CSV table of C-alpha atoms in Angstrom, one decimal:
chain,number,residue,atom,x,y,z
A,1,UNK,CA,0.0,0.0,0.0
A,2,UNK,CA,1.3,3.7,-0.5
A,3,UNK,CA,0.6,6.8,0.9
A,4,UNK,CA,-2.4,8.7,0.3
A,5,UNK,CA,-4.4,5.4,-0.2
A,6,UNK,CA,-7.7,4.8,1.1
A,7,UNK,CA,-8.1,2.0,3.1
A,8,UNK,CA,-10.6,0.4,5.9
A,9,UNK,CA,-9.9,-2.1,8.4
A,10,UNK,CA,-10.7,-6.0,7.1
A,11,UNK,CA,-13.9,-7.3,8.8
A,12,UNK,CA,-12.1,-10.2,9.8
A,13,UNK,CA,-9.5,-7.7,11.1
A,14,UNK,CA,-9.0,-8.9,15.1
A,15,UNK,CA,-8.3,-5.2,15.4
A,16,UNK,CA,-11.5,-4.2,14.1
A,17,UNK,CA,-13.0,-6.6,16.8
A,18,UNK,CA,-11.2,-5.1,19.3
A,19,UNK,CA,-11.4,-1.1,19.1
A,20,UNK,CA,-14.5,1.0,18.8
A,21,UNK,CA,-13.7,1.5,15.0
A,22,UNK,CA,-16.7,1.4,13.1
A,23,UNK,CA,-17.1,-1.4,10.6
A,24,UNK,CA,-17.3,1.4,7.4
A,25,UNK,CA,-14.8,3.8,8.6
A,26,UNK,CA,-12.0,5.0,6.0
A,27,UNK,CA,-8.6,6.4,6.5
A,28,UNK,CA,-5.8,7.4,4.5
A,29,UNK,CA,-2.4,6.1,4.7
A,30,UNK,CA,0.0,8.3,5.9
A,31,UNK,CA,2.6,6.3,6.1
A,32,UNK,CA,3.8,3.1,4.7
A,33,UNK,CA,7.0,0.7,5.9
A,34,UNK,CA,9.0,-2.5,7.2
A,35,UNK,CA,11.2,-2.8,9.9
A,36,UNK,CA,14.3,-3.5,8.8
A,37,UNK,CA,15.8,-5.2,12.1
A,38,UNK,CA,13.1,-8.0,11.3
A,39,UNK,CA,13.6,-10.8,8.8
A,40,UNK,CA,10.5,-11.1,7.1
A,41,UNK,CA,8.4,-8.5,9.1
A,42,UNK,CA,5.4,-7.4,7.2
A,43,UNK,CA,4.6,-4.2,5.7
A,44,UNK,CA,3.6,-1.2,8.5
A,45,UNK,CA,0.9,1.5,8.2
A,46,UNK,CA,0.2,4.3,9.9
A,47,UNK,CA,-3.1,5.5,9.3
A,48,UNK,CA,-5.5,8.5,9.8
A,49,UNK,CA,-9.5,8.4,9.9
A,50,UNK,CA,-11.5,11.2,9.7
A,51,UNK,CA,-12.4,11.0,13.8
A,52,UNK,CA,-8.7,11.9,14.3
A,53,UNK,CA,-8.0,8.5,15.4
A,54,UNK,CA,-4.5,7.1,13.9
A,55,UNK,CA,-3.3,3.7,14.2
A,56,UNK,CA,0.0,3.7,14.2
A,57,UNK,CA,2.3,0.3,12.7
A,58,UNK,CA,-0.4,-1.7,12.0
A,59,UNK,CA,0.1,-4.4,10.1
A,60,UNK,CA,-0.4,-4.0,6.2
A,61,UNK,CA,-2.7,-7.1,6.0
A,62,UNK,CA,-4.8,-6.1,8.4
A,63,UNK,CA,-6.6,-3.4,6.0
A,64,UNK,CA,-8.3,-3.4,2.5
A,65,UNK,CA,-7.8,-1.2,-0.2
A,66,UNK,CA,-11.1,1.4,-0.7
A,67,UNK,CA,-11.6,1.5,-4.9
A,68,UNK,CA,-12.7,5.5,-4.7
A,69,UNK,CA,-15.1,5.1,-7.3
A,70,UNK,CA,-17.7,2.9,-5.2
A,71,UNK,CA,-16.5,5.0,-1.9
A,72,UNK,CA,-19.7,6.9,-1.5
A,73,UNK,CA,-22.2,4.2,-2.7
């Protein structure tokens, strides 16, 4: 994922189970990275929804890419 994308947490998302996200909620990437002292370590987001709530170094898979077109369906 890059920065700037719009993403939402998966459903499945233990995360998204877990905080008081709310199921439809978007946020942008702000930024995107691995940790280089980890063999193998998955890709890291930080990310910013509109309620000012960031997650910071979540893991990459733990989000879904929003296609902008069908955003505001």
């Amino acid at each position: 994922m890059k920065t700037g994308q719009r993403v939402r947490l998966r459903a499945a998302s233990p995360i998204a189970k877990r905080d008081e996200m709310a199921a439809d909620a978007v946020g942008t990437v702000i930024c995107s990275y691995r940790v280089r002292a980890r063999v193998g370590a998955p890709e890291r987001l930080d990310v910013k929804f509109p309620s000012n709530t960031v997650m910071w170094g979540v893991a990459a898979d733990e989000f879904e890419a929003v296609d902008e077109a069908r955003q505001f369906v």
